[in-house]
């Protein structure tokens, strides 16, 4: 059994953090077995390195190792990619094709972003894990495959199970052994080591002297939160190596390349995200529109109350909760003083409402003139969404990927909406 340090050197893994060493030790110990492994951690922490270690140290090392990014394969074709298909199974299937499970027979399959798998594919995958059997798309013949599955995800699987996005039985099948990789912000001591490694690599690549950091710049580098983890650190190192003419980088120069903290409402951690929160800009816009509609209805109600009250002295006291809702909880007595209240009454007052002339015919319903105020306009958000989707698809000649990028949603979400609205 190889030592942790030998494995680091062999696979070019940089870092001395205790959590990283534990993850590598787990990989070394589990490699000789056929146990399914689930690698967890944030995006950009280097989860793809551990499956390579597990495969290289196992008895399957001479067989194929296939890495599959489940999030990059469209929902309609992922079954064909994984399990293969027969000729004529669907439009465009001009010949039979073996899937990854057939190609990797006797080897290892790495399923990256396994949390993005559709539920129908999860059922097929569960059967492969339990019995080693699968069926090609468009076939009725059961085939066998002897593969080891190592999966990885940056999704909170427990939350995904609660939201019925991932099967619980499949999770426990994949999670026989879980290996967690800590984010870079929890491995401060490894940040400068990684920076030096990347700076050296880019110096060789671009044939230029290596970038060096001053002491203050090193502290600034280590104090950065690095939300993109190692991938983001590598990109920043490459930018500095290419753009800076001075090979000695000070703190002021480095800060221009480091990510700025943001308070945008869309940047919400998974732990703090509640059921009422919205995860994309379009849903936030819908929420704002609904809130505006509710405020408008409250204002209509206040207006009708003002017109209905013959004696408005108790108006504020009777409607204090509604006033606070419309004008805010911090509304002071000054904001709703008698003078300002009288001004509002004067603005909203209809002429000749309280003292109608004798010559005017008496209305059977004294509030007929307020009928337009009582009517509520409906906000057809669904129709607007359908219209936006149609226009985007037309602009991109029916191609879903650029249309989804323009709409700010994933291609899989766009595919579901096209099916939902029968577009």
XYZ file of C-alpha atoms in Angstrom:
423
model
C 0.000 0.000 0.000
C 1.424 3.345 -1.083
C 1.957 6.142 1.423
C -0.029 9.391 1.337
C 3.053 11.378 0.322
C 3.839 9.005 -2.539
C 0.278 9.285 -3.847
C 0.452 13.089 -3.684
C 3.631 13.113 -5.744
C 2.290 10.599 -8.259
C -0.972 12.506 -8.875
C 0.502 16.007 -8.354
C -1.699 16.837 -5.384
C -0.522 19.905 -3.465
C -1.334 20.508 0.206
C -0.559 19.452 3.745
C -3.927 20.089 5.369
C -5.115 17.332 7.721
C -8.545 17.053 6.020
C -6.877 16.579 2.611
C -4.577 13.883 4.012
C -7.575 12.053 5.540
C -9.396 12.104 2.189
C -6.357 10.643 0.396
C -5.879 7.990 3.097
C -9.520 6.947 2.727
C -9.070 6.674 -1.039
C -5.968 4.477 -0.597
C -7.728 2.160 1.855
C -10.918 1.750 -0.175
C -9.141 1.311 -3.546
C -8.463 -2.493 -3.366
C -12.162 -3.205 -2.748
C -15.184 -2.856 -5.069
C -17.121 -0.637 -2.655
C -19.040 2.280 -4.189
C -17.629 5.655 -3.175
C -19.294 9.089 -3.055
C -16.962 12.106 -3.141
C -18.564 15.298 -1.802
C -17.409 18.885 -1.679
C -17.941 22.297 -3.226
C -17.338 22.996 -6.895
C -13.667 23.488 -7.734
C -12.092 21.604 -4.802
C -10.587 18.880 -7.015
C -13.033 16.010 -6.523
C -11.970 14.448 -9.839
C -8.539 13.536 -8.395
C -9.786 10.977 -5.855
C -11.530 8.630 -8.367
C -8.283 8.488 -10.366
C -6.406 7.455 -7.209
C -9.003 4.801 -6.388
C -8.880 3.342 -9.924
C -5.077 3.417 -10.191
C -4.599 1.580 -6.883
C -7.314 -1.045 -7.509
C -7.170 -4.402 -9.276
C -9.107 -2.746 -12.139
C -6.215 -0.403 -13.013
C -5.492 -2.162 -16.339
C -9.124 -1.816 -17.477
C -10.856 1.337 -18.686
C -11.501 4.409 -16.553
C -14.350 6.568 -17.914
C -15.337 9.924 -16.414
C -18.908 11.074 -17.168
C -20.188 14.577 -16.399
C -23.873 13.884 -15.712
C -24.767 17.579 -15.655
C -23.454 18.150 -19.200
C -25.579 15.459 -20.901
C -29.156 16.446 -21.917
C -31.930 14.627 -20.090
C -33.281 13.007 -23.268
C -29.991 11.337 -24.239
C -28.342 10.446 -20.920
C -29.850 6.928 -20.825
C -28.446 6.255 -24.284
C -25.021 7.588 -23.272
C -24.812 5.458 -20.131
C -26.510 2.236 -21.246
C -26.405 2.375 -25.062
C -29.215 2.025 -27.610
C -30.400 -0.202 -30.425
C -30.776 0.859 -34.037
C -34.041 2.748 -34.547
C -34.620 3.219 -30.798
C -35.269 6.925 -31.406
C -34.981 9.507 -34.154
C -31.402 9.678 -35.369
C -30.392 6.258 -33.982
C -29.070 4.980 -37.324
C -26.998 2.242 -35.750
C -26.662 0.408 -32.456
C -24.271 1.866 -29.902
C -22.754 0.572 -26.662
C -23.005 2.801 -23.595
C -20.379 3.687 -21.017
C -21.327 0.751 -18.781
C -20.589 -1.695 -21.602
C -17.389 0.083 -22.660
C -16.048 0.193 -19.091
C -16.813 -3.452 -18.310
C -14.204 -4.611 -15.799
C -13.092 -1.047 -15.095
C -14.293 2.062 -13.261
C -16.902 4.712 -14.108
C -16.675 8.120 -12.460
C -20.083 9.840 -12.380
C -19.405 13.532 -11.796
C -22.330 15.751 -10.705
C -24.407 12.650 -9.987
C -26.959 14.829 -8.197
C -28.064 16.173 -11.610
C -29.248 12.771 -12.874
C -32.959 12.575 -13.870
C -35.121 10.361 -11.646
C -35.749 7.866 -14.474
C -31.997 7.396 -14.966
C -31.528 7.020 -11.213
C -33.793 3.951 -11.297
C -31.650 2.346 -14.021
C -28.446 3.191 -12.152
C -29.813 1.650 -8.954
C -30.418 -1.617 -10.797
C -26.851 -1.672 -12.117
C -25.504 -1.125 -8.601
C -27.671 -3.876 -7.111
C -27.488 -6.588 -9.801
C -24.948 -5.429 -12.397
C -27.700 -5.661 -15.043
C -28.924 -3.065 -17.529
C -31.019 -2.840 -20.681
C -30.160 -0.775 -23.744
C -32.631 1.890 -24.870
C -35.013 0.235 -27.345
C -33.988 -3.305 -26.366
C -35.524 -6.015 -24.218
C -32.340 -8.004 -23.710
C -30.771 -7.850 -20.252
C -26.989 -7.342 -20.295
C -24.387 -7.689 -17.559
C -21.631 -5.265 -16.668
C -18.938 -5.571 -14.019
C -18.000 -1.970 -13.237
C -17.077 -0.041 -10.156
C -18.906 3.243 -9.661
C -17.324 6.258 -8.024
C -19.640 9.285 -7.879
C -19.118 12.923 -6.967
C -21.460 15.812 -6.250
C -21.472 19.363 -4.924
C -25.184 19.116 -4.067
C -26.506 18.707 -0.527
C -27.889 15.207 -1.061
C -30.009 15.162 2.093
C -31.836 18.308 0.945
C -32.183 16.866 -2.568
C -33.812 13.749 -1.089
C -36.246 15.875 0.952
C -37.199 17.793 -2.189
C -37.710 14.506 -4.112
C -34.917 15.344 -6.559
C -32.799 12.306 -5.650
C -33.758 8.779 -4.663
C -32.940 7.864 -1.085
C -32.198 4.211 -1.896
C -29.729 5.236 -4.610
C -28.030 7.667 -2.238
C -27.345 4.940 0.316
C -26.118 2.625 -2.451
C -23.621 5.212 -3.707
C -22.691 6.400 -0.227
C -21.203 3.150 1.042
C -18.052 5.184 1.720
C -18.190 8.977 1.655
C -15.048 11.044 1.151
C -15.384 14.760 1.762
C -13.008 17.393 0.382
C -12.912 20.634 2.354
C -13.218 24.015 0.584
C -10.079 26.088 0.089
C -11.114 28.666 2.730
C -10.770 25.898 5.349
C -7.270 25.009 4.114
C -5.558 28.391 4.461
C -2.113 26.852 4.781
C -2.393 25.228 1.334
C -3.347 28.391 -0.575
C 0.161 29.773 -1.031
C 1.555 26.315 -1.866
C -1.035 25.953 -4.634
C -0.301 29.479 -5.883
C 3.425 28.697 -6.161
C 2.685 25.433 -8.023
C 0.382 27.170 -10.528
C 2.797 30.109 -10.947
C 5.615 27.674 -11.744
C 3.458 25.765 -14.252
C 2.403 28.929 -16.073
C 5.983 30.224 -16.133
C 7.004 27.068 -18.019
C 3.941 27.214 -20.253
C 4.405 30.849 -21.294
C 8.227 30.850 -21.068
C 8.530 33.690 -18.566
C 9.950 34.181 -15.033
C 7.862 32.894 -12.137
C 5.551 35.261 -10.251
C 6.456 35.910 -6.585
C 4.349 37.503 -3.825
C 5.390 39.887 -1.071
C 4.675 38.977 2.566
C 1.593 41.221 2.734
C 0.361 39.855 -0.576
C 0.666 36.297 0.764
C -1.511 37.212 3.773
C -4.080 38.869 1.495
C -4.098 35.745 -0.691
C -4.679 33.468 2.311
C -7.405 35.705 3.791
C -9.495 35.606 0.601
C -12.641 33.449 0.815
C -12.135 31.819 -2.646
C -15.755 30.843 -3.426
C -14.529 29.112 -6.609
C -11.878 27.195 -4.626
C -8.805 25.741 -6.421
C -10.206 26.394 -9.903
C -10.604 30.087 -9.119
C -7.130 30.316 -7.548
C -5.632 28.750 -10.683
C -7.410 31.262 -12.927
C -6.223 34.220 -10.820
C -2.634 32.908 -10.885
C -2.761 32.613 -14.664
C -4.108 36.157 -15.023
C -1.327 37.597 -12.879
C 1.350 35.574 -14.676
C 0.246 36.829 -18.082
C -0.784 40.427 -17.369
C 1.785 41.660 -14.843
C 5.140 42.872 -16.137
C 6.721 42.986 -12.665
C 7.512 39.529 -11.356
C 7.320 40.705 -7.701
C 3.648 41.297 -6.905
C 2.709 43.442 -3.920
C -0.550 43.520 -1.961
C -2.072 46.471 -3.848
C -1.541 44.787 -7.211
C -2.856 41.434 -5.988
C -6.082 42.957 -4.639
C -7.060 43.984 -8.177
C -7.257 40.288 -9.112
C -8.894 38.890 -5.967
C -12.687 38.353 -6.004
C -14.723 41.138 -4.432
C -17.325 40.280 -1.796
C -20.884 40.719 -3.029
C -24.215 41.299 -1.317
C -26.367 40.409 -4.308
C -29.616 38.646 -3.297
C -28.886 35.753 -5.659
C -25.676 34.845 -3.815
C -27.168 32.776 -1.008
C -25.564 29.804 0.659
C -27.455 26.535 0.632
C -27.655 26.523 4.447
C -29.315 29.944 4.607
C -31.644 29.403 1.677
C -35.220 28.958 2.900
C -38.286 27.624 1.159
C -39.544 31.145 0.425
C -36.256 32.307 -1.088
C -35.664 32.379 -4.837
C -32.580 31.054 -6.551
C -32.644 32.899 -9.844
C -33.338 36.366 -11.154
C -36.563 35.498 -12.977
C -38.188 34.092 -9.840
C -37.076 37.167 -7.887
C -38.753 39.336 -10.528
C -41.976 37.344 -10.224
C -41.913 37.760 -6.447
C -41.500 41.534 -6.790
C -44.466 41.678 -9.181
C -46.690 39.706 -6.804
C -45.658 41.920 -3.879
C -46.496 45.027 -5.942
C -49.890 43.586 -6.754
C -50.590 42.916 -3.058
C -49.556 46.462 -2.139
C -51.857 47.840 -4.839
C -54.789 45.841 -3.463
C -54.048 47.158 0.034
C -54.029 50.735 -1.268
C -57.377 50.110 -2.973
C -58.787 48.887 0.307
C -57.490 51.947 2.166
C -59.010 54.227 -0.467
C -62.417 52.574 -0.184
C -62.244 52.818 3.598
C -61.519 56.564 3.355
C -64.493 57.112 1.069
C -66.778 54.968 3.211
C -66.039 56.628 6.571
C -68.385 59.492 7.320
C -66.382 60.291 10.436
C -62.684 59.712 9.747
C -61.420 60.358 13.271
C -61.103 56.637 14.021
C -59.802 55.751 10.579
C -56.129 55.473 11.566
C -56.886 53.510 14.728
C -59.113 51.013 12.898
C -56.639 50.439 10.050
C -53.307 50.718 11.877
C -52.119 47.236 10.759
C -52.965 47.870 7.109
C -51.235 51.284 7.216
C -48.085 49.725 8.663
C -48.107 47.063 5.975
C -48.380 49.595 3.149
C -46.130 52.341 4.530
C -43.725 50.212 6.584
C -43.340 49.216 10.220
C -41.204 52.282 10.947
C -43.930 54.771 10.115
C -43.815 57.385 12.884
C -46.520 59.525 14.351
C -45.054 62.405 12.380
C -45.523 60.558 9.117
C -49.173 60.018 10.007
C -49.867 63.245 11.846
C -53.305 64.840 11.707
C -52.087 67.384 9.134
C -50.636 64.811 6.746
C -53.700 62.623 7.291
C -55.994 65.501 6.375
C -53.902 66.156 3.257
C -54.307 62.533 2.217
C -58.027 62.700 2.824
C -58.217 65.868 0.769
C -56.356 64.267 -2.142
C -58.436 61.107 -2.102
C -61.740 62.847 -1.461
C -64.228 62.740 -4.309
C -65.968 66.067 -4.996
C -69.478 66.404 -3.642
C -69.306 62.962 -2.116
C -70.443 63.778 1.421
C -72.951 66.508 0.513
C -74.642 65.663 -2.780
C -76.830 68.309 -4.365
C -80.595 67.904 -4.050
C -80.959 67.993 -7.844
C -78.681 64.975 -8.258
C -80.484 61.633 -8.445
C -79.672 59.426 -5.490
C -77.638 56.383 -6.403
C -79.111 53.050 -5.408
C -75.615 51.831 -4.560
C -73.530 54.686 -3.067
C -70.324 52.918 -4.148
C -71.091 52.395 -7.834
C -68.495 55.003 -8.726
C -65.843 52.877 -6.931
C -66.536 49.835 -9.053
C -63.400 50.304 -11.179
C -61.285 50.468 -8.033
C -62.627 47.163 -6.777
C -61.704 45.306 -9.942
C -58.334 43.599 -9.767
C -56.158 43.260 -12.826
C -54.636 39.832 -13.223
C -50.914 39.503 -13.881
C -50.609 36.640 -16.356
C -47.022 35.717 -15.547
C -47.365 32.339 -17.199
C -48.342 33.938 -20.521
C -45.408 36.332 -20.277
C -43.036 33.429 -19.572
C -44.374 31.441 -22.545
C -43.949 34.508 -24.762
C -40.348 35.025 -23.594
C -39.488 31.364 -24.207
C -41.029 31.430 -27.723
C -39.177 34.616 -28.691
C -35.854 33.282 -27.381
C -36.268 29.963 -29.230
C -37.171 31.831 -32.438
C -34.110 34.070 -32.158
C -31.850 31.045 -31.763
C -33.648 28.923 -34.412
C -34.971 26.421 -31.884
C -31.608 25.723 -30.225
C -32.200 25.189 -26.511
C -28.683 25.831 -25.166
C -28.311 29.492 -26.322
C -31.983 30.140 -25.538
C -31.517 28.849 -21.972
C -28.403 31.020 -21.546
C -30.333 34.086 -22.705
C -33.234 33.349 -20.336
C -30.864 32.774 -17.392
C -32.003 29.193 -16.732
C -30.443 25.773 -17.242
C -31.041 23.817 -20.423
C -32.787 21.109 -18.402
C -35.196 23.665 -16.861
C -35.967 25.068 -20.326
C -36.648 21.532 -21.599
C -39.134 20.946 -18.748
C -40.919 24.235 -19.451
C -41.189 23.427 -23.183
C -42.817 20.122 -22.246
C -45.032 21.812 -19.610
C -46.356 24.479 -21.979
C -46.416 22.129 -25.015
C -44.271 24.516 -27.099
